[in-house]
Every structure is written in structure tokens, then in C-alpha cells.
Coordinates of C-alpha atoms and ligand atoms in Angstrom, one line a residue:
Chain A
M149 CA -31.7 209.4 -136.0
R150 CA -32.9 206.9 -138.6
L151 CA -31.2 209.0 -141.2
S152 CA -27.9 209.0 -139.5
R153 CA -28.0 205.2 -139.7
A154 CA -29.3 205.0 -143.2
W155 CA -26.8 207.4 -144.9
P156 CA -23.7 205.3 -144.5
A157 CA -25.5 202.4 -146.1
A158 CA -26.7 204.5 -149.0
L159 CA -23.3 205.9 -149.5
L160 CA -21.8 202.4 -149.5
L161 CA -24.4 201.3 -152.1
V162 CA -23.5 204.2 -154.4
L163 CA -19.8 203.5 -153.9
V164 CA -20.2 199.8 -154.7
A165 CA -22.4 200.4 -157.8
S166 CA -20.4 203.4 -159.1
P167 CA -17.8 201.5 -161.2
F168 CA -20.6 200.0 -163.3
F169 CA -21.7 203.5 -164.3
S170 CA -18.3 204.9 -164.8
F171 CA -16.5 204.8 -168.2
N172 CA -13.1 205.6 -166.6
P173 CA -11.0 202.4 -167.0
F174 CA -8.6 203.6 -164.3
Y175 CA -11.4 204.0 -161.8
Q176 CA -12.8 200.6 -162.7
R177 CA -9.4 199.0 -162.2
V178 CA -8.9 200.6 -158.9
A179 CA -12.4 199.5 -157.8
A180 CA -11.4 195.9 -158.7
L181 CA -8.2 196.1 -156.8
V182 CA -10.0 197.6 -153.8
A183 CA -12.4 194.6 -153.8
L184 CA -9.5 192.2 -154.1
A185 CA -7.6 193.8 -151.3
A186 CA -10.8 193.9 -149.2
I187 CA -11.1 190.1 -149.6
S188 CA -7.6 189.4 -148.3
A189 CA -7.8 192.0 -145.5
S190 CA -11.2 190.6 -144.4
A191 CA -9.8 187.1 -144.5
W192 CA -6.8 188.1 -142.4
N193 CA -9.2 189.8 -140.0
V194 CA -10.7 186.4 -139.0
I195 CA -7.5 185.3 -137.3
G196 CA -5.7 188.6 -136.9
G197 CA -8.6 190.8 -135.9
Y198 CA -11.2 188.6 -134.2
A199 CA -8.8 186.1 -132.6
G200 CA -6.1 188.7 -132.1
Q201 CA -3.4 186.5 -133.6
V202 CA -1.5 189.1 -135.6
S203 CA -0.1 187.2 -138.5
F204 CA 2.6 188.8 -140.6
G205 CA 2.8 185.7 -142.8
H206 CA -0.4 185.7 -144.8
S207 CA 1.6 186.4 -147.9
V208 CA 2.2 182.7 -147.9
Y209 CA -1.5 181.9 -148.5
F210 CA -1.8 184.7 -151.1
G211 CA 1.3 183.4 -152.9
V212 CA 0.2 179.8 -152.8
G213 CA -3.1 180.7 -154.3
A214 CA -1.5 182.9 -157.0
Y215 CA 1.1 180.3 -157.9
A216 CA -1.4 177.5 -158.0
A217 CA -3.4 179.5 -160.6
L218 CA -0.5 180.1 -163.0
L219 CA 1.1 176.6 -162.3
V220 CA -2.0 174.8 -163.6
F221 CA -1.9 177.1 -166.6
T222 CA 1.8 176.8 -167.5
K223 CA 2.2 173.1 -166.6
L224 CA -1.2 171.7 -167.5
G225 CA -2.7 174.2 -169.9
L226 CA -5.8 174.6 -167.7
P227 CA -7.5 177.9 -167.2
P228 CA -5.8 179.7 -164.2
I229 CA -8.9 179.8 -162.1
A230 CA -8.8 176.0 -162.0
G231 CA -5.8 176.4 -159.7
A232 CA -8.0 178.1 -157.1
P233 CA -9.3 174.9 -155.4
L234 CA -5.7 173.6 -155.4
G235 CA -4.5 176.8 -153.8
I236 CA -7.2 176.5 -151.1
L237 CA -6.3 172.9 -150.4
A238 CA -2.7 173.8 -150.1
S239 CA -3.6 176.7 -147.7
L240 CA -5.5 174.2 -145.5
A241 CA -2.5 172.0 -145.3
I242 CA -0.3 175.0 -144.5
S243 CA -2.6 176.1 -141.7
V244 CA -2.4 172.7 -140.0
I245 CA 1.4 172.3 -140.5
A246 CA 2.4 175.9 -139.7
G247 CA -0.4 176.9 -137.5
L248 CA -0.4 174.3 -134.8
P249 CA 3.3 174.9 -133.7
T250 CA 3.1 178.7 -133.9
F251 CA -0.2 178.8 -131.9
R252 CA 2.0 178.0 -128.9
L253 CA 3.5 181.4 -129.2
H254 CA 2.0 184.6 -127.9
G255 CA 1.8 188.2 -129.0
H256 CA 4.9 189.4 -130.7
Y257 CA 6.5 186.0 -130.8
F258 CA 3.6 184.7 -132.9
S259 CA 3.9 187.6 -135.2
M260 CA 7.6 187.1 -135.6
A261 CA 7.3 183.4 -136.2
T262 CA 4.7 183.9 -139.0
F263 CA 6.9 186.6 -140.5
A264 CA 9.9 184.2 -140.5
I265 CA 7.8 181.5 -142.2
A266 CA 6.8 184.0 -144.9
A267 CA 10.4 185.1 -145.5
L268 CA 11.5 181.5 -145.8
A269 CA 8.6 180.7 -148.2
E270 CA 9.7 183.6 -150.4
L271 CA 13.3 182.4 -150.5
L272 CA 12.1 178.9 -151.4
I273 CA 10.0 180.2 -154.3
I274 CA 12.8 182.3 -155.6
N275 CA 14.9 179.2 -155.9
W276 CA 12.1 177.0 -157.2
N277 CA 12.9 177.0 -160.9
F278 CA 10.0 174.7 -161.8
A279 CA 7.7 177.6 -160.8
G280 CA 9.7 180.3 -162.7
G281 CA 12.3 181.0 -160.0
A282 CA 13.0 184.7 -159.5
I283 CA 11.4 185.5 -162.9
G284 CA 7.9 184.2 -162.2
M285 CA 5.2 183.0 -164.5
M286 CA 2.8 184.5 -167.1
G287 CA -0.9 183.7 -167.6
P288 CA -2.6 183.2 -170.9
A289 CA -1.9 186.0 -173.4
T290 CA -5.2 185.6 -175.2
A291 CA -8.4 183.9 -174.0
R292 CA -8.6 180.4 -175.3
S293 CA -12.0 180.0 -173.8
P294 CA -14.3 182.0 -171.5
A295 CA -12.9 180.0 -168.6
D296 CA -9.6 181.8 -168.9
L297 CA -11.5 184.8 -167.5
L298 CA -9.5 187.2 -169.6
F299 CA -11.3 190.5 -170.0
R300 CA -10.1 193.8 -171.4
S301 CA -12.3 195.8 -169.0
A302 CA -11.7 195.5 -165.2
L303 CA -15.5 195.5 -164.6
P304 CA -16.0 191.7 -164.8
Y305 CA -13.2 191.2 -162.3
Y306 CA -14.8 193.8 -160.1
A307 CA -18.1 191.9 -160.2
I308 CA -16.4 188.6 -159.4
F309 CA -14.3 190.0 -156.6
L310 CA -17.4 191.7 -155.2
A311 CA -19.3 188.4 -155.1
V312 CA -16.4 186.6 -153.3
L313 CA -16.2 189.5 -150.8
A314 CA -19.9 189.4 -150.2
V315 CA -19.7 185.6 -149.4
L316 CA -16.7 186.2 -147.1
L317 CA -18.4 189.1 -145.3
W318 CA -21.6 187.1 -144.9
L319 CA -19.7 184.2 -143.4
T320 CA -17.8 186.5 -141.1
H321 CA -21.1 188.1 -140.1
R322 CA -22.6 184.7 -139.3
M323 CA -19.4 183.7 -137.4
Q324 CA -19.4 186.9 -135.4
R325 CA -22.8 186.2 -134.0
S326 CA -22.1 182.5 -133.3
R327 CA -20.3 180.7 -130.6
M328 CA -17.2 180.7 -132.8
G329 CA -17.1 184.5 -133.0
F330 CA -17.5 184.8 -129.3
Y331 CA -14.7 182.2 -128.7
L332 CA -12.3 183.9 -131.1
R333 CA -12.9 187.3 -129.5
A334 CA -12.4 185.7 -126.1
I335 CA -9.1 184.2 -127.2
G336 CA -8.0 187.6 -128.5
A337 CA -9.0 189.3 -125.2
G338 CA -7.5 186.8 -122.8
E339 CA -6.5 183.3 -123.6
R340 CA -6.1 182.2 -120.0
A341 CA -9.6 183.3 -119.1
A342 CA -11.0 181.8 -122.3
Q343 CA -9.5 178.4 -121.5
S344 CA -10.9 178.5 -118.0
L345 CA -14.4 178.9 -119.5
G346 CA -14.0 175.8 -121.7
V347 CA -12.8 177.4 -124.9
P348 CA -10.5 174.9 -126.6
I349 CA -8.2 177.6 -127.8
R350 CA -5.9 175.8 -130.2
R351 CA -8.8 174.2 -132.0
Y352 CA -10.6 177.5 -132.5
K353 CA -7.4 179.2 -133.6
L354 CA -7.0 176.5 -136.1
Y355 CA -10.6 176.9 -137.4
A356 CA -10.0 180.6 -137.7
L357 CA -6.7 180.1 -139.6
L358 CA -8.3 177.5 -141.9
L359 CA -11.0 180.0 -142.9
S360 CA -8.7 182.9 -143.1
G361 CA -6.0 181.1 -145.1
A362 CA -8.5 179.6 -147.6
F363 CA -9.9 183.0 -148.5
T364 CA -6.5 184.6 -148.7
A365 CA -5.4 181.8 -151.1
L366 CA -8.5 182.5 -153.1
A367 CA -7.6 186.2 -153.3
G368 CA -4.2 185.2 -154.5
S369 CA -5.7 183.0 -157.3
L370 CA -8.0 185.8 -158.3
Y371 CA -5.1 188.3 -158.4
A372 CA -3.2 186.0 -160.7
V373 CA -6.2 185.5 -163.0
M374 CA -6.7 189.3 -163.3
I375 CA -3.0 190.4 -163.6
G376 CA -1.8 187.4 -165.6
F377 CA 1.6 187.5 -164.0
I378 CA 3.2 186.4 -160.8
D379 CA 6.7 186.5 -159.3
P380 CA 8.1 185.9 -155.8
D381 CA 7.7 189.5 -154.8
S382 CA 4.1 190.0 -156.0
G383 CA 3.0 186.6 -154.6
F384 CA 5.1 186.1 -151.5
G385 CA 6.5 189.6 -150.8
V386 CA 6.5 191.0 -147.2
L387 CA 4.4 194.0 -148.4
I388 CA 1.5 191.6 -149.2
S389 CA 1.1 190.6 -145.5
V390 CA 1.7 194.2 -144.3
N391 CA -1.0 195.4 -146.6
M392 CA -3.6 193.1 -145.0
V393 CA -2.5 194.1 -141.5
V394 CA -2.5 197.8 -142.2
M395 CA -5.8 197.8 -144.0
A396 CA -7.5 195.9 -141.2
A397 CA -5.9 197.9 -138.5
L398 CA -6.8 201.2 -140.2
G399 CA -10.5 200.3 -140.7
G400 CA -10.8 198.5 -137.4
A401 CA -9.4 195.0 -136.8
G402 CA -12.0 192.6 -135.4
T403 CA -15.0 194.5 -137.0
L404 CA -17.0 193.2 -139.9
F405 CA -16.4 196.2 -142.3
G406 CA -13.1 197.5 -140.9
P407 CA -10.8 195.8 -143.4
L408 CA -13.1 196.9 -146.3
V409 CA -13.0 200.5 -145.1
G410 CA -9.2 200.2 -144.9
A411 CA -9.0 198.9 -148.4
V412 CA -11.2 201.6 -149.8
I413 CA -8.9 204.2 -148.3
L414 CA -5.5 202.7 -148.9
V415 CA -5.7 201.1 -152.3
P416 CA -6.7 204.3 -154.2
L417 CA -3.9 206.1 -152.4
S418 CA -1.3 203.6 -153.4
E419 CA -2.6 203.3 -157.0
A420 CA -2.6 207.1 -157.3
S421 CA 0.9 207.3 -156.0
N422 CA 2.0 204.5 -158.3
A423 CA 0.5 206.4 -161.3
I424 CA 2.2 209.6 -160.3
L425 CA 5.6 208.3 -159.1
G426 CA 5.6 205.4 -161.6
G427 CA 5.6 201.8 -160.5
G428 CA 8.2 200.2 -158.3
S429 CA 7.7 202.8 -155.6
S430 CA 7.5 200.1 -152.9
G431 CA 10.1 202.0 -150.8
A432 CA 7.6 204.8 -150.5
A433 CA 4.9 202.3 -149.6
Y434 CA 7.0 201.0 -146.7
V435 CA 7.5 204.5 -145.4
A436 CA 3.8 205.3 -145.8
Y437 CA 2.7 202.2 -144.0
G438 CA 5.2 202.8 -141.2
V439 CA 3.7 206.3 -140.7
I440 CA 0.1 204.9 -140.8
I441 CA 0.8 202.2 -138.3
M442 CA 2.4 204.7 -135.9
L443 CA -0.6 207.0 -136.3
I444 CA -3.1 204.2 -135.6
A445 CA -1.2 203.0 -132.6
R446 CA -0.9 206.5 -131.2
F447 CA -4.3 208.0 -131.9
C448 CA -6.9 205.2 -132.5
P449 CA -5.8 201.7 -131.6
G450 CA -9.3 200.4 -132.5
G451 CA -9.0 201.8 -136.0
L452 CA -11.5 204.1 -137.7
A453 CA -14.3 201.8 -136.4
E454 CA -13.6 203.1 -133.0
W455 CA -13.9 206.7 -134.1
W456 CA -17.1 205.8 -135.8
R457 CA -18.5 204.2 -132.7
V458 CA -17.6 207.2 -130.6
L459 CA -19.1 209.6 -133.1
T460 CA -22.4 207.8 -133.5
R461 CA -22.7 207.3 -129.7
T462 CA -22.3 211.0 -128.9
R463 CA -24.7 211.8 -131.7
R464 CA -27.3 209.3 -130.4
R465 CA -26.9 210.7 -126.9
R466 CA -27.4 214.2 -128.2
A467 CA -30.5 213.1 -130.1
A468 CA -31.9 211.4 -127.0
Chain B
M56 CA -15.6 162.1 -103.6
L57 CA -15.9 165.1 -105.9
L58 CA -12.3 166.2 -106.0
E59 CA -9.3 164.2 -104.9
A60 CA -5.9 165.8 -105.1
R61 CA -3.0 163.8 -103.7
G62 CA 0.7 164.7 -103.3
I63 CA 0.5 167.8 -105.5
V64 CA 3.9 169.4 -106.2
K65 CA 4.5 172.4 -108.4
A66 CA 8.1 173.4 -108.8
F67 CA 9.5 176.5 -110.4
G68 CA 13.1 175.5 -110.9
A69 CA 14.4 174.5 -107.5
F70 CA 11.6 176.3 -105.7
H71 CA 8.5 174.3 -104.7
A72 CA 5.5 176.7 -104.7
V73 CA 3.3 173.7 -103.9
A74 CA 5.2 171.0 -102.0
G75 CA 3.0 167.9 -101.6
A76 CA -0.5 169.1 -100.9
D77 CA -3.6 166.9 -100.5
L78 CA -7.2 167.9 -100.7
L79 CA -10.3 165.7 -100.5
L80 CA -13.6 167.4 -101.2
E81 CA -17.1 166.0 -101.0
E82 CA -19.9 167.3 -103.1
S83 CA -21.8 170.4 -101.9
E84 CA -19.1 171.4 -99.4
L85 CA -17.9 175.0 -99.0
I86 CA -14.4 175.1 -97.7
G87 CA -12.0 177.9 -97.1
L88 CA -8.3 177.9 -98.1
I89 CA -6.2 180.4 -96.2
G90 CA -2.5 181.0 -95.7
P91 CA 0.0 183.9 -95.7
N92 CA 1.2 185.6 -98.9
G93 CA 3.2 183.3 -101.2
A94 CA 1.9 180.2 -99.4
G95 CA 1.0 178.6 -102.8
K96 CA -2.8 179.0 -102.8
S97 CA -3.1 180.4 -106.2
T98 CA -0.6 178.0 -107.6
F99 CA -2.6 175.1 -106.1
F100 CA -5.7 176.5 -107.8
N101 CA -3.9 176.6 -111.0
C102 CA -3.0 172.9 -110.6
L103 CA -6.6 172.0 -109.8
S104 CA -8.0 173.8 -112.8
G105 CA -5.5 172.6 -115.3
D106 CA -3.9 176.0 -115.7
A107 CA -0.5 174.6 -114.5
R108 CA 0.6 171.0 -114.9
P109 CA 1.7 169.6 -111.4
T110 CA 5.3 168.5 -111.2
A111 CA 4.0 165.5 -109.2
G112 CA 0.8 164.2 -107.8
T113 CA -2.6 163.2 -109.2
I114 CA -5.9 164.9 -109.3
R115 CA -9.2 163.2 -109.8
F116 CA -12.4 165.2 -110.5
R117 CA -15.8 163.4 -110.6
G118 CA -14.0 160.1 -111.0
T119 CA -11.9 161.2 -113.9
E120 CA -8.1 161.6 -113.7
V121 CA -7.6 165.2 -114.8
T122 CA -4.0 165.9 -113.8
A123 CA -2.7 166.4 -117.3
L124 CA -5.8 167.7 -119.0
P125 CA -6.0 171.3 -120.3
P126 CA -8.2 173.9 -118.5
A127 CA -11.0 173.6 -121.1
A128 CA -11.4 170.0 -120.3
H129 CA -11.8 170.8 -116.6
A130 CA -14.4 173.4 -117.5
R131 CA -16.3 170.8 -119.5
L132 CA -16.3 168.4 -116.6
G133 CA -17.8 171.1 -114.4
L134 CA -14.9 172.9 -112.7
A135 CA -14.9 176.7 -112.9
R136 CA -12.6 179.3 -111.4
T137 CA -11.9 183.0 -111.0
F138 CA -8.5 184.7 -111.0
Q139 CA -6.9 186.6 -108.2
V140 CA -6.4 189.5 -110.6
P141 CA -9.5 189.4 -112.7
I142 CA -9.1 188.7 -116.5
V143 CA -12.2 190.1 -118.1
F144 CA -12.6 190.4 -121.9
D145 CA -12.1 194.1 -122.3
T146 CA -13.3 194.1 -125.9
M147 CA -16.7 192.8 -125.0
T148 CA -19.8 194.0 -123.1
V149 CA -20.6 192.6 -119.7
R150 CA -23.3 190.3 -121.2
E151 CA -21.0 189.1 -124.0
N152 CA -18.4 188.2 -121.3
V153 CA -20.9 186.0 -119.6
M154 CA -22.1 184.6 -122.9
V155 CA -18.6 183.2 -123.5
G156 CA -19.1 181.1 -120.4
A157 CA -22.7 180.2 -121.3
F158 CA -21.7 178.9 -124.8
L159 CA -20.1 175.9 -123.1
R160 CA -23.4 174.2 -122.4
H161 CA -25.6 176.2 -124.9
P162 CA -24.1 176.2 -128.4
H163 CA -26.8 178.4 -129.8
R164 CA -26.7 182.1 -129.5
R165 CA -30.2 182.6 -128.2
A166 CA -29.9 180.0 -125.5
A167 CA -26.5 181.3 -124.5
A168 CA -27.9 184.8 -124.2
A169 CA -30.8 183.6 -122.1
K170 CA -28.5 181.7 -119.8
A171 CA -26.3 184.8 -119.5
D172 CA -29.2 187.0 -118.6
E173 CA -30.3 184.6 -115.9
V174 CA -26.8 184.6 -114.4
L175 CA -26.5 188.4 -114.7
A176 CA -29.7 188.7 -112.7
F177 CA -28.5 186.2 -110.1
T178 CA -25.2 188.1 -109.7
G179 CA -26.7 191.5 -109.6
L180 CA -25.1 192.7 -112.9
A181 CA -28.3 192.9 -115.0
E182 CA -28.2 196.7 -115.1
Q183 CA -24.7 196.8 -116.4
A184 CA -25.3 194.1 -119.0
N185 CA -24.8 196.3 -122.0
L186 CA -21.9 198.3 -120.7
P187 CA -18.4 197.6 -122.0
A188 CA -16.6 195.5 -119.5
T189 CA -14.0 198.3 -119.2
A190 CA -16.7 200.4 -117.5
L191 CA -16.6 198.2 -114.4
G192 CA -14.4 198.9 -111.4
T193 CA -12.6 196.2 -109.4
P194 CA -15.7 195.0 -107.5
G195 CA -17.7 194.8 -110.8
R196 CA -14.9 192.9 -112.5
K197 CA -14.7 190.4 -109.7
R198 CA -18.4 189.9 -109.9
L199 CA -18.3 189.6 -113.6
E200 CA -15.7 186.8 -113.3
I201 CA -18.0 185.0 -110.9
A202 CA -20.9 185.4 -113.3
R203 CA -18.9 184.2 -116.3
A204 CA -17.8 181.1 -114.3
L205 CA -21.3 180.4 -113.2
A206 CA -22.5 180.6 -116.8
T207 CA -20.5 177.4 -117.5
E208 CA -22.9 175.7 -115.0
P209 CA -20.1 174.3 -112.8
V210 CA -20.3 171.6 -110.2
L211 CA -17.2 173.0 -108.4
L212 CA -16.2 176.7 -108.3
L213 CA -12.8 177.9 -107.1
L214 CA -12.8 181.5 -106.0
D215 CA -9.4 183.1 -105.6
E216 CA -9.8 186.1 -103.3
A217 CA -13.1 187.1 -104.8
L218 CA -13.7 189.4 -101.9
A219 CA -10.2 190.9 -101.4
G220 CA -10.0 194.7 -101.9
L221 CA -13.8 195.2 -101.9
P222 CA -15.2 198.2 -100.0
S223 CA -17.1 196.9 -96.9
A224 CA -20.6 197.5 -98.5
E225 CA -19.6 195.3 -101.4
V226 CA -18.2 192.6 -99.0
E227 CA -21.7 192.0 -97.6
A228 CA -23.2 191.7 -101.0
A229 CA -20.3 189.3 -102.1
I230 CA -20.8 187.1 -99.0
D231 CA -24.5 186.9 -99.8
L232 CA -23.6 186.0 -103.4
V233 CA -21.2 183.2 -102.3
R234 CA -23.9 181.8 -100.0
R235 CA -26.6 181.9 -102.7
I236 CA -24.2 180.1 -105.1
H237 CA -23.6 177.4 -102.5
E238 CA -27.3 177.1 -101.8
S239 CA -27.9 176.6 -105.5
G240 CA -25.9 173.3 -105.2
V241 CA -22.4 174.4 -106.3
T242 CA -19.5 173.1 -104.3
L243 CA -17.0 175.8 -103.5
I244 CA -13.4 176.4 -102.4
V245 CA -12.7 180.0 -101.4
V246 CA -9.3 181.5 -101.0
E247 CA -9.6 184.4 -98.7
H248 CA -7.4 186.5 -96.5
I249 CA -10.1 188.1 -94.3
M250 CA -10.6 185.7 -91.4
E251 CA -14.0 187.3 -90.6
V252 CA -15.3 186.3 -94.0
I253 CA -14.0 182.8 -93.6
H254 CA -15.7 182.5 -90.2
R255 CA -19.0 183.6 -91.7
L256 CA -18.9 181.4 -94.8
T257 CA -17.5 178.1 -93.8
R258 CA -17.0 175.4 -91.2
R259 CA -14.0 173.8 -92.7
V260 CA -10.7 175.5 -93.4
L261 CA -7.4 174.4 -94.8
V262 CA -4.3 176.4 -93.9
F263 CA -1.6 176.6 -96.5
H264 CA 2.0 177.4 -95.6
Q265 CA 5.1 177.0 -97.9
G266 CA 3.2 174.8 -100.3
R267 CA 1.7 172.4 -97.7
V268 CA -1.5 172.0 -95.7
I269 CA -0.3 172.7 -92.2
A270 CA -3.7 172.7 -90.4
E271 CA -7.3 171.8 -91.1
G272 CA -10.5 172.2 -89.1
T273 CA -13.1 174.8 -88.2
P274 CA -12.1 178.4 -88.4
A275 CA -11.9 178.6 -84.6
E276 CA -9.7 175.5 -84.4
V277 CA -7.2 176.6 -87.0
T278 CA -6.9 180.1 -85.7
A279 CA -6.0 178.7 -82.3
D280 CA -3.5 176.3 -83.8
P281 CA 0.1 177.2 -82.8
A282 CA 1.5 176.0 -86.1
V283 CA -0.9 178.4 -87.9
I284 CA 0.0 181.3 -85.6
T285 CA 3.7 180.7 -86.2
A286 CA 3.1 180.5 -90.0
Y287 CA 1.3 183.9 -90.0
L288 CA 3.4 185.8 -87.5
G289 CA 6.8 184.2 -87.9
R290 CA 8.8 182.4 -85.3
R291 CA 10.0 185.3 -83.3
A292 CA 6.5 186.6 -82.6
H293 CA 5.4 183.2 -81.3
K294 CA 8.2 183.1 -78.8
Ligands
ATP188 N1 5.2 181.2 -112.6 C1 5.9 181.3 -111.5 N2 7.3 181.2 -111.5 C2 8.0 181.3 -110.4 N3 7.5 181.4 -109.2 C3 6.2 181.5 -109.1 C4 5.3 181.4 -110.2 N4 4.1 181.5 -109.7 C5 4.1 181.6 -108.4 N5 5.4 181.6 -108.0 C6 5.9 181.7 -106.6 O1 5.2 180.7 -105.9 C7 4.9 181.1 -104.6 C8 3.4 180.9 -104.3 O2 2.7 181.8 -105.1 P1 1.1 181.8 -105.0 O3 0.7 182.9 -105.9 O4 0.6 180.5 -105.3 O5 0.8 182.2 -103.5 P2 -0.5 182.6 -102.8 O6 -0.7 181.8 -101.7 O7 -1.6 182.6 -103.8 O8 -0.2 184.1 -102.3 P3 -1.1 185.4 -102.2 O9 -1.8 185.3 -101.0 O10 -0.1 186.5 -102.2 O11 -2.0 185.4 -103.4 C9 5.3 182.6 -104.5 O12 6.5 182.6 -103.8 C10 5.5 183.0 -105.9 O13 6.4 184.0 -106.1
MG189 MG1 -2.8 184.0 -104.6

């Protein structure tokens, strides 16, 4: 019984450490992208999973973070990572401005409103010539200083992303056990009852969105730092939001490790299909996500976390 | 005066679900609120608890005007309620459900858990504490709603048909629970359809009909009141 609890942890440790012992650049790159996707999916999870407010507009945060990084580089000549705090600040402002009115909406209406805001934001960016318009912006071509965080190998990025992910998961873990975690889950499970028990629901939704948006913006900045290029589609595209939703839902929305598990499964799949089919296969990605969403909705609405719980419970019962 | 509601109106379009209702309640009372289906009892509760903003009228609770305040503010002031159709947090265990209520006065997890366990024992749910809330049947869900409300340490508790639909064995336990809540110092308003329950629980009853209080008195007095009989049975039956 002890063993059955220990082996997933051991497996996880091996998986997390493996890129450092691999000399395969493709594998290392995919690992970095998994960690990055896990950051944004875990950030989405705070408001979308725990609080049950399914946002389809988180691309706005990601895009703001990514654009902030390359704007401070192209306009001010600063290292891109210097844009991260600005992106986070902008994300906080967006949460207050966009969050408070949309929080009045429930269920699908909230999702649709966030989706509309994101679509509008992408349009604005396409037409914002100062920030590269439809073409986008490039990062530094060669490292001017170590602060540019320009590495040939993906390993340093992997290490950085992993550290950010660890901080986010630790915060989420703390939150999950605290009053805020209970209040968010209560809001997700029944707003009316939550209110009647003294939960100030709009305030707690705002807290959740501030935290969620800030880390998503940070993920966007980190993406721009690593890839060194951003355009409206890779910063503000619909698929960015959908990615977060699908990863969290697949692994288990509202669970600590669910989004990470979703990223570990989906990112390698999409990278492999990109490598095989050549880039720009986003049409295939849409189809694949549609199928995955339908399968989750039909067979395990709680995501893989639910299967895992059922599995361990029956095993524990058998052991007892 | 603990609660003072004057001239409460709640309109849905042209229809007045509550049409000028008054209620004065002293601390540590236990009153019954009865009335035929659609009389406006639940809507009145919604107004009292901040869940619905009254179209007209004022509500004062513990000296504070609360008419336009949100439900969370009512809870903070010490007003708790249950729902006619229980809304339990299905994604949580029984204990976690109660902890949500306990967090109102106990911000720290350990204190909230201790409060929740105390309430679970008081309401007879201790054995189910670690079950998912979905494992409970209707009686359990109603009990859980009461437990959750008690965990907020209310001064006034509104129970909306907490006993309706319970099997008779459960009814006895529920009556006992309501009595113990009252004895612990909580003021109560209970909406109930079963007259026998009302008889056994309270000495003061308000009768609602078409959004108004049409009679008030002891259970024996109101059941003998011609206006009440007409309200329940319709005009023809009274003739
Ligand atoms: N949100 C709403 N919109 C429109 N009409 C409503 C709404 N809520 C309640 N009503 C109507 O108001 C009237 C009073 O309803 P309410 O639920 O308060 O009655 P009640 O006394 O609690 O009845 P019951 O004993 O069946 O629970 C009913 O006719 C109902 O249809
Ligand atoms: Mg009712």
C-alpha cells in the first residue's frame, strides 16, 4: 500500500529530472514547453478549475506578458525578461477592468464573454502597428548580456520554467488548504449557497483572477524570452486559451496536479505531430482538441484525476 | 428587536410574490411561517437573507439596515438560512461543506475544522464527515445544509421546509435537532407545511397568503381562523 503511493512520486521525479540527463535536444525542448504549458494551465486552473469560472480568454494575459517582454526589448533595448513585471502589472489591471463586469455572468455566458474579450484583444493587436501589427516582433538575435537569457540549449529554460511552476504549485497547494481554496471551490459548486454562508463571491473571484492572470502573463513573458518571436496568433490566438482549458480538463480541473498531467500528455503529442506534419497544423490541433473535449465530457468529466481517485480507492479497499 | 421587516414587496414583473409583508421578531423566539403553495414564503426568506432585493420595504437586522446588502453581509451579521431545495457543494466532502460555513468566524484551517467537527457532532453527521456530499440522500442533504448554516454561528436561522419530504423516523430526529438549535440560543423562523410539526415546535405562527400575512397567533388560533381556512381550501370549500 505504501508502495502504491510512492511509485507515482518516484516516477514524477524521474520524469522531471530526465531532461538533465538526456542529450536529445528535441526531448529537452519538449520538456521546456511542457513546463511552460503547465505554468499557464495551472494558472488558469485557479479561476477556471477551483472557482469553476471557465475562462476562454486567458490568451489575453499570455499575450500581454509576451508582448511586454518584446516591447521592452524593441522599444527600450532592455532584456526581454524585464518586461515580465510590466506584463504582470498589466494583467492585474485587466483582471480588475475585465473581471468585475464579467463576474456578473454565469456559466456559459461568462465563458462566452471572456472569449469575446480575447477575440477583440487579438483584433486590436493586429491593428496596433507600434507593436508590430500583424507581423509581430523579434527578440534579440544574439545575447548582449546574460540577462537576455539567450541559450542555445533548451535546458536552462526548462530549469527556469520548472522553478516558476514549482512556486505556482506551492502557492496553489497553500491556497487549496486555506480559506481561499474552500471559498473558491464553494463558489464553483454553488454560488448561491456560498454567498449565504458569508462568502463575498465577487471579491474572491477577483483574488483568483488576479493570481491566475499574473502567472499566465508571466508564462507569456517566458515564452517570448525562449522563442524570441511573437505575433498576434502566437500571443493572443484562441488556441492559447483552448490549450489551457483542455490541459486542465484532461488532467483534472480543480486539482493541484491535473493541469501538469494534462500538459505532460498533450504537449509532446502536439510537438510530435508538428514535427511529423510540419508546423502550421493548427487546423489538426482544433480537431484533436474538439475530440478530446468530447471524450472528457462523455467519459470522465473530472478528468484523469477522477480515474486516478477511483483506481486508488478500489485498490485501497482491496488491500484493506 | 432582532429583525424588523416592514412593508416588504417583491415583484416579478406585474406579479407581486410578496405584497407588503411585515415581520417583527424578538431575540430567541421560534416562529412558524405557513401558507399554501406559492404564498410567497420562500421569496420572503430570499428578501430577508439578501438573496433577493425587495422592490419596496425596509429590513433591519440587529439594528442595521440590511435591505440592500448582499447575502454575505447578512451572514456576517449573523443571519443564516437553508434552501427549500438543498444546494450542497457536491465537489466536497461533508466536513468540507461545513468548513466553508465555519471559515466565516474562523479564518484558520485548524480552527474551522474543529468548529466543523463540533457542528457535525451536534447535527448527527459525524459518521458521514469524510463521505463525499453526493453520498447523502435528501434527509442527509437537508441536515448538511443546517449544519453548514450553524457553522457560521448565526443569531437567526431561517429554515425553509427543512422537514418536508423526510421519512417519519427522520422527522422526529429533525424536530429534536430544531429544538436543540433553539435551546442553544439561536432564534428561528421555520417554514413548514406539516401542521403537526408546527404545533409541536412553536407557539407563534404567521400565515402567508398571496404575499401577505393574513393571520398570526398560536397554531390553534390560526388553524381555527376562517381567513386561513379559506386560503388553504379555497372559497368554494368554505361555503
Ligand atoms: N424568480 C421568480 N420569477 C417569477 N416568479 C417567481 C420567482 N420566484 C417565485 N416566483 C413566484 O412567486 C410566487 C411565490 O413563490 P414562493 O416560492 O415564494 O412560494 P412559497 O410560499 O415558498 O411556496 P411553496 O410552499 O411551494 O414553497 C409563486 O407563484 C412563484 O411562481
Ligand atoms: Mg417555498
